[in-house]
GROMACS .gro file of C-alpha atoms in nm:
model
  282
    1MET     CA    1   8.903  12.791  10.309
    2SER     CA    2   9.000  12.702   9.946
    3ASP     CA    3   9.172  12.381   9.905
    4ASP     CA    4   9.503  12.388   9.734
    5PRO     CA    5   9.695  12.031   9.717
    6LYS     CA    6  10.001  12.231   9.710
    7THR     CA    7   9.947  12.388  10.058
    8LEU     CA    8   9.645  12.307  10.263
    9VAL     CA    9   9.325  12.077  10.211
   10SER     CA   10   9.008  12.047  10.409
   11THR     CA   11   8.883  11.725  10.579
   12GLY     CA   12   8.608  11.746  10.315
   13TRP     CA   13   8.855  11.730  10.031
   14LEU     CA   14   9.043  11.441  10.206
   15ALA     CA   15   8.724  11.222  10.255
   16GLU     CA   16   8.655  11.273   9.900
   17HIS     CA   17   9.002  11.170   9.767
   18LEU     CA   18   9.095  10.910  10.043
   19LYS     CA   19   9.060  10.638   9.793
   20ASP     CA   20   9.258  10.780   9.512
   21PRO     CA   21   9.525  10.527   9.416
   22ASP     CA   22   9.800  10.794   9.423
   23LEU     CA   23   9.708  10.949   9.746
   24ARG     CA   24   9.938  10.903  10.033
   25VAL     CA   25   9.850  11.000  10.389
   26LEU     CA   26  10.108  11.088  10.648
   27ASP     CA   27  10.065  11.110  11.036
   28ALA     CA   28  10.342  11.339  11.115
   29SER     CA   29  10.218  11.414  11.485
   30TRP     CA   30  10.509  11.496  11.727
   31TYR     CA   31  10.477  11.667  12.082
   32LEU     CA   32  10.691  11.839  12.312
   33PRO     CA   33  10.807  11.648  12.628
   34ASP     CA   34  10.568  11.861  12.858
   35MET     CA   35  10.273  11.798  12.637
   36GLY     CA   36  10.263  11.444  12.759
   37ARG     CA   37  10.173  11.247  12.449
   38ASP     CA   38  10.310  10.961  12.294
   39ALA     CA   39  10.262  11.004  11.877
   40LYS     CA   40  10.353  10.664  11.800
   41ALA     CA   41  10.123  10.505  12.044
   42GLU     CA   42   9.840  10.722  11.950
   43TYR     CA   43   9.916  10.653  11.584
   44ALA     CA   44   9.901  10.267  11.643
   45GLU     CA   45   9.572  10.300  11.833
   46SER     CA   46   9.400  10.530  11.567
   47HIS     CA   47   9.481  10.710  11.255
   48ILE     CA   48   9.322  10.798  10.909
   49PRO     CA   49   9.265  10.472  10.690
   50GLY     CA   50   9.593  10.424  10.491
   51ALA     CA   51   9.815  10.671  10.678
   52ARG     CA   52  10.183  10.600  10.736
   53PHE     CA   53  10.361  10.717  11.045
   54PHE     CA   54  10.640  10.984  10.979
   55ASP     CA   55  10.868  10.976  11.271
   56ILE     CA   56  11.025  11.348  11.285
   57ASP     CA   57  11.302  11.261  11.533
   58GLU     CA   58  11.422  10.955  11.328
   59ILE     CA   59  11.399  11.107  10.975
   60SER     CA   60  11.619  11.373  11.048
   61ASP     CA   61  12.000  11.433  11.050
   62LEU     CA   62  12.121  11.198  11.341
   63ARG     CA   63  12.463  11.344  11.319
   64SER     CA   64  12.364  11.697  11.444
   65ASP     CA   65  12.325  11.766  11.813
   66LEU     CA   66  12.050  11.962  11.738
   67PRO     CA   67  11.696  11.830  11.734
   68HIS     CA   68  11.530  11.687  11.432
   69MET     CA   69  11.739  11.884  11.168
   70ALA     CA   70  11.665  11.830  10.811
   71PRO     CA   71  11.778  11.494  10.714
   72PRO     CA   72  12.036  11.431  10.425
   73PRO     CA   73  11.844  11.384  10.075
   74GLU     CA   74  11.978  11.025  10.054
   75LYS     CA   75  11.822  10.932  10.420
   76PHE     CA   76  11.509  11.089  10.304
   77ILE     CA   77  11.478  10.918   9.997
   78SER     CA   78  11.557  10.565  10.152
   79ARG     CA   79  11.290  10.643  10.434
   80MET     CA   80  11.037  10.745  10.174
   81ARG     CA   81  11.085  10.452   9.955
   82ALA     CA   82  11.044  10.207  10.226
   83MET     CA   83  10.704  10.401  10.339
   84GLY     CA   84  10.593  10.369   9.970
   85VAL     CA   85  10.580  10.743   9.913
   86GLY     CA   86  10.722  10.849   9.605
   87ASP     CA   87  10.699  11.023   9.270
   88GLY     CA   88  10.355  11.085   9.134
   89HIS     CA   89  10.189  11.096   9.453
   90GLN     CA   90   9.962  11.356   9.612
   91ILE     CA   91  10.056  11.375   9.991
   92VAL     CA   92   9.850  11.505  10.262
   93ILE     CA   93  10.024  11.523  10.620
   94TYR     CA   94   9.827  11.552  10.947
   95ASP     CA   95   9.909  11.555  11.328
   96GLY     CA   96   9.701  11.491  11.637
   97ALA     CA   97   9.710  11.844  11.763
   98GLY     CA   98   9.517  12.024  11.463
   99MET     CA   99   9.803  12.214  11.327
  100PHE     CA  100  10.124  12.164  11.516
  101SER     CA  101  10.385  11.935  11.352
  102ALA     CA  102  10.248  11.849  11.003
  103ALA     CA  103  10.363  12.188  10.859
  104ARG     CA  104  10.740  12.086  10.955
  105VAL     CA  105  10.687  11.757  10.730
  106TRP     CA  106  10.507  11.957  10.466
  107TRP     CA  107  10.828  12.192  10.467
  108LEU     CA  108  11.060  11.887  10.448
  109PHE     CA  109  10.899  11.774  10.135
  110ARG     CA  110  10.933  12.134   9.970
  111LEU     CA  111  11.284  12.146  10.077
  112MET     CA  112  11.330  11.811   9.884
  113GLY     CA  113  11.169  11.939   9.579
  114LYS     CA  114  10.817  11.787   9.619
  115THR     CA  115  10.541  12.039   9.572
  116ASP     CA  116  10.232  11.800   9.548
  117VAL     CA  117  10.216  11.787   9.906
  118ALA     CA  118   9.939  11.961  10.145
  119VAL     CA  119   9.865  11.996  10.507
  120LEU     CA  120   9.514  11.855  10.626
  121ASP     CA  121   9.346  12.173  10.794
  122GLY     CA  122   9.257  12.123  11.122
  123GLY     CA  123   9.427  11.776  11.141
  124PHE     CA  124   9.300  11.450  11.327
  125PRO     CA  125   9.082  11.624  11.592
  126LYS     CA  126   8.885  11.776  11.303
  127TRP     CA  127   8.895  11.448  11.099
  128ARG     CA  128   8.745  11.276  11.400
  129ALA     CA  129   8.507  11.536  11.520
  130GLU     CA  130   8.332  11.511  11.181
  131GLY     CA  131   8.308  11.127  11.217
  132HIS     CA  132   8.540  11.039  10.922
  133PRO     CA  133   8.671  10.686  10.933
  134VAL     CA  134   8.982  10.583  11.130
  135GLU     CA  135   9.161  10.261  11.163
  136ASP     CA  136   9.428  10.077  11.372
  137MET     CA  137   9.584   9.846  11.103
  138PRO     CA  138   9.921   9.955  10.977
  139PRO     CA  139   9.900  10.030  10.609
  140ILE     CA  140  10.071   9.755  10.350
  141LEU     CA  141  10.381   9.919  10.205
  142ARG     CA  142  10.534   9.879   9.858
  143ASP     CA  143  10.840  10.034   9.756
  144ARG     CA  144  10.804  10.342   9.548
  145HIS     CA  145  11.069  10.522   9.358
  146ILE     CA  146  11.137  10.899   9.477
  147THR     CA  147  11.327  11.168   9.328
  148VAL     CA  148  11.456  11.472   9.525
  149GLN     CA  149  11.609  11.780   9.429
  150ARG     CA  150  11.708  11.984   9.762
  151GLN     CA  151  11.590  12.371   9.751
  152ALA     CA  152  11.862  12.530   9.937
  153ALA     CA  153  11.688  12.854   9.930
  154LEU     CA  154  11.406  12.730  10.164
  155VAL     CA  155  11.655  12.666  10.467
  156ASN     CA  156  11.896  12.877  10.674
  157ASP     CA  157  12.202  12.817  10.877
  158VAL     CA  158  12.297  13.008  11.173
  159THR     CA  159  12.560  13.213  10.974
  160GLN     CA  160  12.316  13.327  10.723
  161VAL     CA  161  12.064  13.426  11.011
  162ALA     CA  162  12.325  13.602  11.184
  163ALA     CA  163  12.425  13.814  10.873
  164ALA     CA  164  12.033  13.870  10.826
  165ALA     CA  165  11.989  14.006  11.162
  166LYS     CA  166  12.316  14.229  11.110
  167LEU     CA  167  12.220  14.352  10.795
  168GLY     CA  168  11.838  14.406  10.856
  169ASP     CA  169  11.754  14.304  10.502
  170HIS     CA  170  11.529  14.027  10.593
  171GLU     CA  171  11.243  14.015  10.840
  172ILE     CA  172  11.315  13.737  11.092
  173VAL     CA  173  10.975  13.611  11.236
  174ASP     CA  174  10.971  13.400  11.552
  175ALA     CA  175  10.673  13.187  11.604
  176ARG     CA  176  10.751  13.104  11.967
  177SER     CA  177  10.507  13.230  12.239
  178PRO     CA  178  10.507  13.585  12.343
  179ALA     CA  179  10.649  13.502  12.678
  180ARG     CA  180  10.937  13.292  12.568
  181PHE     CA  181  11.012  13.552  12.277
  182ARG     CA  182  11.048  13.817  12.551
  183GLY     CA  183  11.268  13.590  12.766
  184GLU     CA  184  11.017  13.590  13.053
  185GLU     CA  185  10.964  13.206  13.039
  186ALA     CA  186  11.241  12.947  13.056
  187GLU     CA  187  11.297  12.734  12.733
  188PRO     CA  188  11.167  12.380  12.729
  189ARG     CA  189  11.535  12.265  12.631
  190PRO     CA  190  11.770  12.296  12.934
  191GLY     CA  191  12.087  12.479  12.894
  192LEU     CA  192  11.926  12.776  12.626
  193ARG     CA  193  11.960  13.142  12.690
  194SER     CA  194  11.612  13.306  12.706
  195GLY     CA  195  11.514  13.568  12.475
  196HIS     CA  196  11.539  13.614  12.083
  197ILE     CA  197  11.723  13.680  11.788
  198PRO     CA  198  11.802  14.076  11.770
  199GLY     CA  199  11.558  14.257  11.538
  200SER     CA  200  11.328  13.968  11.510
  201LYS     CA  201  10.965  14.015  11.522
  202ASN     CA  202  10.707  13.786  11.719
  203VAL     CA  203  10.432  13.626  11.520
  204HIS     CA  204  10.307  13.334  11.759
  205TYR     CA  205  10.205  13.048  11.548
  206ARG     CA  206   9.867  13.031  11.716
  207THR     CA  207   9.789  13.361  11.556
  208VAL     CA  208   9.758  13.221  11.212
  209LEU     CA  209   9.520  12.970  11.335
  210ASN     CA  210   9.163  12.966  11.436
  211ASP     CA  211   9.053  12.809  11.769
  212ASP     CA  212   8.981  12.473  11.585
  213GLY     CA  213   9.335  12.420  11.447
  214THR     CA  214   9.260  12.534  11.118
  215MET     CA  215   9.427  12.801  10.944
  216LYS     CA  216   9.303  13.168  10.918
  217ASP     CA  217   9.197  13.303  10.592
  218THR     CA  218   9.436  13.538  10.391
  219ALA     CA  219   9.315  13.836  10.547
  220GLY     CA  220   9.348  13.688  10.894
  221ILE     CA  221   9.695  13.563  10.813
  222ARG     CA  222   9.811  13.920  10.682
  223ALA     CA  223   9.652  14.077  10.987
  224ALA     CA  224   9.877  13.863  11.223
  225PHE     CA  225  10.178  13.952  11.032
  226ALA     CA  226  10.070  14.309  11.047
  227ALA     CA  227  10.003  14.328  11.408
  228ALA     CA  228  10.363  14.231  11.465
  229ASP     CA  229  10.483  14.508  11.225
  230VAL     CA  230  10.634  14.258  10.967
  231ASP     CA  231  10.736  14.412  10.665
  232LEU     CA  232  10.607  14.156  10.383
  233SER     CA  233  10.781  14.339  10.106
  234LYS     CA  234  11.103  14.185  10.250
  235PRO     CA  235  11.232  13.846  10.222
  236VAL     CA  236  11.118  13.647  10.569
  237ILE     CA  237  11.301  13.396  10.764
  238THR     CA  238  11.080  13.181  10.991
  239THR     CA  239  11.214  13.065  11.324
  240CYS     CA  240  11.090  12.916  11.657
  241GLY     CA  241  11.227  12.664  11.921
  242SER     CA  242  11.359  12.373  11.716
  243GLY     CA  243  11.203  12.436  11.346
  244VAL     CA  244  10.874  12.297  11.394
  245THR     CA  245  10.622  12.591  11.424
  246ALA     CA  246  10.841  12.798  11.229
  247ALA     CA  247  10.684  12.581  10.957
  248ILE     CA  248  10.325  12.685  11.016
  249LEU     CA  249  10.451  13.061  10.952
  250PHE     CA  250  10.625  12.929  10.644
  251LEU     CA  251  10.305  12.758  10.527
  252ALA     CA  252  10.091  13.092  10.615
  253LEU     CA  253  10.326  13.279  10.403
  254ASP     CA  254  10.287  13.039  10.110
  255ARG     CA  255   9.891  13.097  10.161
  256ILE     CA  256   9.917  13.460  10.116
  257GLY     CA  257  10.134  13.438   9.807
  258HIS     CA  258  10.468  13.563   9.982
  259LEU     CA  259  10.734  13.480   9.746
  260ASP     CA  260  11.077  13.480   9.921
  261HIS     CA  261  11.057  13.317  10.252
  262SER     CA  262  11.310  13.031  10.426
  263LEU     CA  263  11.307  12.866  10.759
  264TYR     CA  264  11.596  12.851  10.989
  265ASP     CA  265  11.639  12.501  11.071
  266GLY     CA  266  11.840  12.514  11.403
  267SER     CA  267  11.617  12.771  11.541
  268TRP     CA  268  11.640  12.878  11.918
  269ALA     CA  269  11.776  12.532  11.999
  270GLU     CA  270  12.106  12.633  11.823
  271TRP     CA  271  12.087  13.019  11.845
  272GLY     CA  272  12.016  13.001  12.230
  273MET     CA  273  12.311  12.784  12.286
  274TYR     CA  274  12.602  12.990  12.169
  275PRO     CA  275  12.717  13.255  12.386
  276ASP     CA  276  12.880  13.456  12.126
  277LEU     CA  277  12.571  13.522  11.949
  278LYS     CA  278  12.354  13.835  12.067
  279VAL     CA  279  12.042  13.795  12.239
  280GLU     CA  280  11.771  14.052  12.282
  281THR     CA  281  11.487  14.038  12.571
  282GLY     CA  282  11.154  14.232  12.638
   0.00000   0.00000   0.00000
């Protein structure tokens, strides 16, 4: 894998740069309830030296009924300043699953106009397996100024996705498991219908990853999209259960140089809730 501080860096790259004064490392671990893991407790016990904990559920739009929707820019600014993350920093984000929720926070920084941000390839499991240092001390935080410029083109709401589904001018790509996509397995969130957005294609997020939680090379990523019959000459909207694993596909599209892709923030948590929106199964 080639290191790119704007998308994905290796554990070796991070180990080499860990003491850089302008590096900021974020632990963005987040788990579904059925995973039985406590991200905050795990962070308190052990994390990459200097890492700050990024709470996906708290640094979100709490006015929304939907889970962890992107926060308003003002809230993002205040949380990042308090965490000592700001302008001029190279940010590296990881999670405790290898590659699960880190890409969501990477996308969030991109949404806010920050581009010197990368996901740690293989995450904390790979870092630990290779014997790199860990600590249990919280970092010393100093306020840091941060400017943001929200990039509206990187996010979609339900109206835009419904229009895209109707017109067929975008590829809507769903990162959920094939069984959930086909409507054969119940959704983890109660009260949601089963199935998928009409006309959407299924690229399970794991198909762009290797067994060790690292991202496949560009040929492997392209093959995963090709296997699902995704036309990459079209703009792509990524979606999933609640906008977390959709960001893995967004990152994968960035890695292969795809130029026009966005993320449906409400994802199935929103689409599956409204009876007037059509659902396909099978």
